[in-house]
């Protein structure tokens, strides 16, 4: 059975139903049903999980200057590997949360791995920000 929480908020003219479902990231709400007098939101988030320990993840989406949403949720939980040329050292990073698995380093979002082990060299502490370079985005 999936962990979930149902919340109903009623105002003078609109009733909002929010269903929180257990997920592997902070997630964001998605509108499922929108009517004249009611709104139903589904939000898949780690906050709804009973047995899942929250991490230091941040929301995995950003807006550009035109307020267009860039959803990077599919990248949650993926570790990226950068080998350091001519050595046995590597850097691992995760965009929206800590590096996981055998390459993790005390909850860090960027880990340096060498012969002595893994070292945290960067934490995930801020929401992503889009940076405009050479007219892109």
XYZ file of N, CA, C and O in Angstrom:
548
model
N 0.845 -1.190 0.000
C 0.000 0.000 0.000
C 0.886 1.249 0.000
O 1.845 1.361 0.727
N 0.545 2.200 -0.844
C 1.301 3.439 -0.972
C 0.938 4.401 0.141
O -0.226 4.577 0.461
N 1.968 5.024 0.744
C 1.715 6.059 1.745
C 1.095 7.259 1.055
O 1.512 7.656 -0.033
N 0.088 7.843 1.679
C -0.514 9.052 1.130
C -1.196 9.846 2.238
O -1.514 9.322 3.291
N -1.373 11.129 1.959
C -2.067 12.036 2.875
C -3.041 12.838 2.037
O -2.691 13.326 0.960
N -4.279 12.966 2.503
C -5.273 13.782 1.817
C -5.559 15.023 2.652
O -5.762 14.934 3.864
N -5.570 16.182 1.993
C -5.834 17.454 2.655
C -6.920 18.167 1.867
O -6.875 18.213 0.640
N -7.894 18.724 2.563
C -8.939 19.514 1.913
C -8.940 20.911 2.513
O -8.987 21.070 3.732
N -8.872 21.918 1.641
C -8.895 23.314 2.059
C -10.124 23.959 1.433
O -10.310 23.898 0.219
N -10.979 24.561 2.253
C -12.202 25.181 1.738
C -12.182 26.677 1.982
O -11.882 27.137 3.077
N -12.506 27.422 0.932
C -12.613 28.869 1.027
C -14.042 29.278 0.740
O -14.949 28.445 0.678
N -14.256 30.565 0.534
C -15.600 31.064 0.251
C -16.157 30.508 -1.049
O -17.330 30.178 -1.142
N -15.321 30.395 -2.085
C -15.842 29.983 -3.382
C -15.098 28.822 -4.015
O -15.513 28.309 -5.045
N -13.978 28.368 -3.405
C -13.186 27.293 -3.999
C -12.803 26.273 -2.929
O -12.437 26.644 -1.820
N -12.883 25.002 -3.277
C -12.407 23.925 -2.424
C -11.212 23.286 -3.121
O -11.276 22.968 -4.305
N -10.128 23.128 -2.376
C -8.917 22.527 -2.928
C -8.641 21.222 -2.212
O -8.598 21.177 -0.986
N -8.461 20.161 -2.986
C -8.087 18.848 -2.458
C -6.646 18.592 -2.870
O -6.304 18.706 -4.045
N -5.798 18.271 -1.893
C -4.406 17.958 -2.164
C -4.160 16.522 -1.711
O -4.455 16.167 -0.575
N -3.647 15.699 -2.611
C -3.262 14.336 -2.271
C -1.743 14.250 -2.342
O -1.155 14.471 -3.401
N -1.120 13.971 -1.198
C 0.333 13.794 -1.127
C 0.624 12.304 -1.228
O 0.114 11.511 -0.430
N 1.423 11.913 -2.221
C 1.813 10.522 -2.413
C 3.291 10.352 -2.115
O 4.092 11.250 -2.395
N 3.665 9.212 -1.575
C 5.062 8.938 -1.269
C 5.866 8.907 -2.566
O 5.515 8.224 -3.517
N 6.963 9.693 -2.599
C 7.845 9.740 -3.761
C 9.291 9.768 -3.317
O 9.586 9.779 -2.132
N 10.213 9.808 -4.284
C 11.635 9.756 -3.936
C 12.326 11.114 -3.945
O 13.530 11.198 -3.854
N 11.550 12.200 -4.088
C 12.130 13.541 -4.077
C 11.129 14.503 -3.441
O 10.032 14.100 -3.057
N 11.492 15.785 -3.361
C 10.551 16.771 -2.836
C 9.376 16.946 -3.778
O 8.262 17.220 -3.359
N 9.606 16.790 -5.065
C 8.543 16.882 -6.053
C 7.921 18.263 -6.129
O 8.427 19.240 -5.587
N 6.790 18.349 -6.830
C 6.022 19.584 -6.925
C 4.588 19.200 -7.235
O 4.319 18.152 -7.827
N 3.633 20.018 -6.868
C 2.232 19.668 -7.104
C 1.889 19.746 -8.593
O 2.431 20.563 -9.326
N 0.988 18.864 -9.018
C 0.487 18.872 -10.383
C -1.028 18.946 -10.334
O -1.673 18.225 -9.571
N -1.603 19.825 -11.133
C -3.055 19.970 -11.187
C -3.634 18.776 -11.937
O -3.251 18.505 -13.072
N -4.551 18.064 -11.303
C -5.208 16.922 -11.931
C -6.607 17.281 -12.425
O -7.068 16.771 -13.415
N -7.269 18.159 -11.694
C -8.636 18.540 -12.032
C -8.832 19.987 -11.618
O -8.496 20.376 -10.509
N -9.339 20.777 -12.531
C -9.553 22.190 -12.261
C -10.969 22.527 -12.694
O -11.339 22.332 -13.846
N -11.773 22.991 -11.775
C -13.147 23.371 -12.077
C -13.434 24.760 -11.551
O -12.569 25.424 -10.976
N -14.665 25.216 -11.750
C -15.026 26.558 -11.295
C -14.937 26.703 -9.782
O -14.583 27.754 -9.278
N -15.265 25.638 -9.077
C -15.302 25.761 -7.621
C -14.422 24.740 -6.904
O -14.458 24.639 -5.692
N -13.632 23.985 -7.652
C -12.753 23.025 -6.986
C -11.468 22.781 -7.789
O -11.446 22.922 -9.011
N -10.424 22.452 -7.046
C -9.114 22.144 -7.612
C -8.624 20.871 -6.937
O -8.772 20.708 -5.725
N -8.055 19.946 -7.717
C -7.465 18.745 -7.148
C -6.002 18.688 -7.573
O -5.691 18.713 -8.758
N -5.111 18.648 -6.580
C -3.665 18.588 -6.828
C -3.127 17.251 -6.354
O -3.516 16.749 -5.297
N -2.225 16.678 -7.140
C -1.483 15.483 -6.739
C -0.042 15.922 -6.554
O 0.532 16.588 -7.416
N 0.555 15.554 -5.414
C 1.932 15.940 -5.139
C 2.682 14.703 -4.669
O 2.468 14.209 -3.579
N 3.572 14.198 -5.529
C 4.394 13.055 -5.172
C 5.650 13.596 -4.496
O 6.447 14.306 -5.110
N 5.820 13.276 -3.199
C 6.889 13.884 -2.403
C 7.366 12.952 -1.298
O 6.593 12.141 -0.765
N 8.621 13.085 -0.936
C 9.189 12.311 0.161
C 8.503 12.654 1.486
O 8.484 11.837 2.413
N 7.897 13.825 1.570
C 7.231 14.249 2.806
C 6.046 13.353 3.171
O 5.626 13.327 4.322
N 5.506 12.618 2.212
C 4.357 11.751 2.481
C 4.764 10.329 2.846
O 3.904 9.494 3.122
N 6.044 10.027 2.882
C 6.522 8.666 3.132
C 6.695 8.406 4.619
O 7.317 9.203 5.320
N 6.182 7.300 5.067
C 6.318 6.937 6.486
C 7.703 6.411 6.803
O 8.281 6.744 7.814
N 8.237 5.548 5.947
C 9.486 4.854 6.256
C 10.681 5.349 5.467
O 11.755 4.790 5.569
N 10.515 6.380 4.672
C 11.615 6.905 3.873
C 12.193 8.124 4.569
O 11.484 9.078 4.851
N 13.474 8.059 4.856
C 14.138 9.154 5.554
C 14.380 10.308 4.578
O 15.007 10.127 3.540
N 13.910 11.520 4.883
C 14.149 12.658 3.988
C 15.638 12.951 3.833
O 16.426 12.738 4.744
N 16.014 13.446 2.660
C 17.398 13.810 2.398
C 17.494 15.321 2.264
O 16.501 16.025 2.398
N 18.678 15.794 1.950
C 18.866 17.225 1.770
C 18.613 17.627 0.320
O 19.255 18.515 -0.207
N 17.657 16.991 -0.337
C 17.325 17.301 -1.727
C 16.657 18.672 -1.820
O 16.129 19.195 -0.857
N 16.718 19.238 -3.008
C 16.051 20.511 -3.292
C 15.063 20.278 -4.431
O 15.170 19.290 -5.149
N 14.084 21.157 -4.611
C 13.177 20.995 -5.745
C 13.962 20.925 -7.049
O 14.925 21.672 -7.244
N 13.557 20.031 -7.924
C 14.325 19.792 -9.147
C 13.627 20.393 -10.364
O 13.267 19.697 -11.302
N 13.414 21.679 -10.305
C 12.878 22.411 -11.439
C 13.320 23.862 -11.304
O 13.760 24.291 -10.246
N 13.248 24.575 -12.405
C 13.637 25.989 -12.390
C 12.821 26.724 -13.435
O 12.226 26.114 -14.320
N 12.777 28.033 -13.302
C 12.083 28.893 -14.261
C 13.093 29.791 -14.942
O 14.059 30.236 -14.326
N 12.855 30.091 -16.227
C 13.704 31.057 -16.905
C 13.104 32.447 -16.739
O 12.115 32.628 -16.020
N 13.689 33.433 -17.408
C 13.235 34.819 -17.264
C 11.795 35.023 -17.744
O 11.111 35.938 -17.303
N 11.334 34.168 -18.658
C 9.958 34.265 -19.160
C 8.983 33.449 -18.308
O 7.836 33.251 -18.679
N 9.445 32.965 -17.172
C 8.654 32.165 -16.230
C 8.222 30.829 -16.839
O 7.236 30.237 -16.453
N 9.012 30.310 -17.802
C 8.772 28.987 -18.351
C 9.400 27.967 -17.410
O 10.526 28.147 -16.952
N 8.677 26.904 -17.154
C 9.130 25.873 -16.227
C 10.017 24.862 -16.942
O 9.678 24.378 -18.016
N 11.156 24.546 -16.330
C 12.028 23.480 -16.790
C 12.021 22.418 -15.691
O 12.611 22.606 -14.632
N 11.321 21.311 -15.931
C 11.179 20.239 -14.952
C 12.319 19.243 -15.141
O 12.440 18.623 -16.190
N 13.161 19.106 -14.132
C 14.292 18.190 -14.183
C 14.065 16.985 -13.279
O 14.997 16.296 -12.892
N 12.794 16.734 -12.941
C 12.450 15.654 -12.024
C 12.945 14.287 -12.459
O 13.238 13.432 -11.626
N 13.058 14.054 -13.765
C 13.550 12.760 -14.242
C 15.017 12.533 -13.888
O 15.513 11.417 -13.986
N 15.717 13.587 -13.480
C 17.136 13.469 -13.140
C 17.369 13.173 -11.663
O 18.501 12.932 -11.252
N 16.298 13.181 -10.858
C 16.431 12.912 -9.424
C 16.949 11.492 -9.225
O 16.468 10.544 -9.839
N 17.943 11.351 -8.378
C 18.475 10.039 -8.043
C 19.505 9.505 -9.025
O 20.011 8.405 -8.849
N 19.838 10.261 -10.062
C 20.852 9.823 -11.020
C 22.194 10.423 -10.614
O 22.310 11.621 -10.393
N 23.207 9.570 -10.493
C 24.560 10.029 -10.186
C 25.335 10.151 -11.488
O 25.283 9.263 -12.338
N 26.046 11.257 -11.631
C 26.871 11.473 -12.813
C 28.334 11.315 -12.430
O 28.749 11.715 -11.350
N 29.125 10.727 -13.343
C 30.514 10.389 -13.062
C 31.434 11.174 -13.985
O 31.234 11.192 -15.206
N 32.452 11.816 -13.404
C 33.477 12.519 -14.176
C 34.824 11.911 -13.793
O 35.338 12.172 -12.701
N 35.393 11.083 -14.661
C 36.724 10.541 -14.340
C 37.781 11.630 -14.493
O 37.679 12.497 -15.360
N 38.779 11.613 -13.627
C 39.883 12.559 -13.718
C 40.971 11.889 -14.556
O 41.441 10.793 -14.229
N 41.333 12.538 -15.656
C 42.250 11.962 -16.638
C 43.569 11.547 -15.986
O 44.109 12.254 -15.139
N 44.078 10.392 -16.407
C 45.367 9.857 -15.961
C 45.448 9.654 -14.455
O 46.485 9.895 -13.840
N 44.338 9.257 -13.839
C 44.387 8.946 -12.405
C 43.258 7.987 -12.066
O 42.390 7.714 -12.879
N 43.266 7.507 -10.855
C 42.189 6.626 -10.387
C 41.155 7.416 -9.599
O 40.320 6.852 -8.916
N 41.219 8.737 -9.719
C 40.317 9.612 -8.973
C 39.113 9.969 -9.839
O 39.192 9.990 -11.067
N 37.993 10.266 -9.170
C 36.762 10.613 -9.882
C 35.957 11.609 -9.083
O 36.124 11.742 -7.869
N 35.063 12.284 -9.771
C 34.075 13.137 -9.137
C 32.702 12.602 -9.519
O 32.453 12.275 -10.684
N 31.819 12.503 -8.532
C 30.438 12.090 -8.748
C 29.544 13.231 -8.297
O 29.820 13.869 -7.290
N 28.458 13.490 -9.043
C 27.530 14.525 -8.609
C 26.101 14.150 -8.959
O 25.840 13.327 -9.826
N 25.187 14.759 -8.240
C 23.756 14.589 -8.452
C 23.140 15.981 -8.470
O 23.477 16.816 -7.638
N 22.242 16.244 -9.418
C 21.716 17.599 -9.586
C 20.824 18.090 -8.460
O 20.896 19.232 -8.070
N 19.943 17.257 -7.953
C 18.904 17.750 -7.050
C 18.906 17.098 -5.681
O 17.975 17.266 -4.906
N 19.923 16.359 -5.376
C 19.979 15.690 -4.086
C 21.348 15.083 -3.887
O 22.263 15.286 -4.694
N 21.508 14.319 -2.838
C 22.819 13.738 -2.557
C 23.170 12.607 -3.516
O 22.292 11.951 -4.073
N 24.465 12.393 -3.707
C 24.950 11.233 -4.444
C 24.560 10.005 -3.636
O 24.659 9.996 -2.409
N 24.095 8.963 -4.309
C 23.638 7.765 -3.617
C 24.487 6.558 -3.991
O 25.243 6.588 -4.950
N 24.345 5.501 -3.207
C 25.036 4.245 -3.493
C 26.460 4.231 -2.996
O 26.848 4.990 -2.104
N 27.277 3.393 -3.626
C 28.656 3.194 -3.160
C 29.540 4.424 -3.327
O 30.613 4.507 -2.720
N 29.110 5.381 -4.125
C 29.901 6.600 -4.335
C 29.429 7.776 -3.479
O 29.883 8.899 -3.659
N 28.514 7.526 -2.550
C 27.982 8.601 -1.709
C 29.038 9.094 -0.722
O 30.029 8.409 -0.456
N 28.791 10.299 -0.191
C 29.772 10.901 0.720
C 29.054 11.790 1.738
O 28.956 12.990 1.555
N 28.531 11.190 2.777
C 27.915 11.930 3.882
C 26.831 12.895 3.425
O 26.737 14.027 3.884
N 26.002 12.474 2.456
C 24.896 13.306 2.006
C 25.268 14.393 1.031
O 24.446 15.236 0.691
N 26.492 14.410 0.536
C 26.941 15.455 -0.379
C 26.375 15.296 -1.778
O 26.124 14.189 -2.245
N 26.192 16.419 -2.452
C 25.737 16.421 -3.840
C 26.884 16.301 -4.821
O 26.681 15.993 -5.993
N 28.122 16.543 -4.350
C 29.327 16.373 -5.166
C 30.343 15.618 -4.304
O 30.662 16.042 -3.191
N 30.829 14.496 -4.822
C 31.759 13.662 -4.062
C 33.049 13.443 -4.847
O 33.013 13.185 -6.051
N 34.166 13.550 -4.160
C 35.486 13.277 -4.730
C 35.906 11.906 -4.238
O 35.901 11.634 -3.032
N 36.263 11.012 -5.184
C 36.628 9.644 -4.819
C 38.076 9.389 -5.216
O 38.466 9.637 -6.356
N 38.870 8.926 -4.240
C 40.248 8.535 -4.524
C 40.543 7.244 -3.772
O 39.623 6.601 -3.272
N 41.814 6.876 -3.688
C 42.201 5.616 -3.048
C 41.808 5.551 -1.579
O 41.621 4.480 -1.017
N 41.685 6.710 -0.920
C 41.386 6.731 0.513
C 39.891 6.706 0.811
O 39.500 6.536 1.952
N 39.065 6.917 -0.203
C 37.620 6.896 0.024
C 36.909 8.042 -0.670
O 37.433 8.655 -1.602
N 35.715 8.356 -0.185
C 34.880 9.399 -0.776
C 34.828 10.614 0.147
O 34.634 10.479 1.352
N 34.957 11.806 -0.435
C 34.932 13.044 0.331
C 33.862 13.968 -0.213
O 33.765 14.174 -1.426
N 33.069 14.537 0.684
C 32.036 15.493 0.302
C 32.705 16.815 -0.068
O 33.369 17.436 0.759
N 32.524 17.257 -1.329
C 33.096 18.542 -1.739
C 32.012 19.523 -2.189
O 32.313 20.576 -2.737
N 30.742 19.181 -1.940
C 29.665 20.102 -2.298
C 28.313 19.585 -1.854
O 27.947 18.454 -2.150
N 27.591 20.397 -1.120
C 26.258 20.025 -0.652
C 25.182 20.616 -1.545
O 25.377 21.654 -2.176
N 24.039 19.954 -1.582
C 22.878 20.465 -2.302
C 22.083 21.283 -1.293
O 21.482 20.749 -0.378
N 22.111 22.621 -1.455
C 21.466 23.479 -0.466
C 20.513 24.500 -1.059
O 19.754 25.115 -0.342
N 20.560 24.726 -2.365
C 19.739 25.769 -2.975
C 18.940 25.226 -4.146
O 19.374 24.302 -4.835
N 17.810 25.833 -4.379
C 17.007 25.504 -5.541
C 17.818 25.840 -6.786
O 18.591 26.787 -6.811
N 17.632 25.061 -7.839
C 18.366 25.293 -9.083
C 18.054 26.656 -9.658
O 16.936 27.153 -9.552
N 19.047 27.262 -10.288
C 18.884 28.550 -10.959
C 19.357 28.404 -12.392
O 20.441 27.877 -12.646
N 18.525 28.844 -13.328
C 18.941 28.828 -14.728
C 19.795 30.043 -14.999
O 19.471 31.146 -14.606
N 20.893 29.838 -15.695
C 21.797 30.922 -16.043
C 21.780 31.075 -17.561
O 21.918 30.108 -18.295
N 21.603 32.282 -17.998
C 21.541 32.547 -19.436
C 22.951 32.780 -19.982
O 23.653 33.661 -19.525
N 23.314 31.978 -20.974
C 24.620 32.103 -21.617
C 24.434 32.180 -23.116
O 23.737 31.359 -23.703
N 24.988 33.170 -23.755
C 24.999 33.326 -25.203
C 23.619 33.173 -25.833
O 23.447 32.479 -26.816
N 22.606 33.743 -25.227
C 21.269 33.740 -25.802
C 20.491 32.453 -25.630
O 19.380 32.329 -26.102
N 21.052 31.467 -24.957
C 20.350 30.202 -24.735
C 19.464 30.347 -23.513
O 19.833 30.959 -22.535
N 18.297 29.735 -23.550
C 17.279 29.799 -22.511
C 16.670 31.181 -22.549
O 15.812 31.568 -22.017
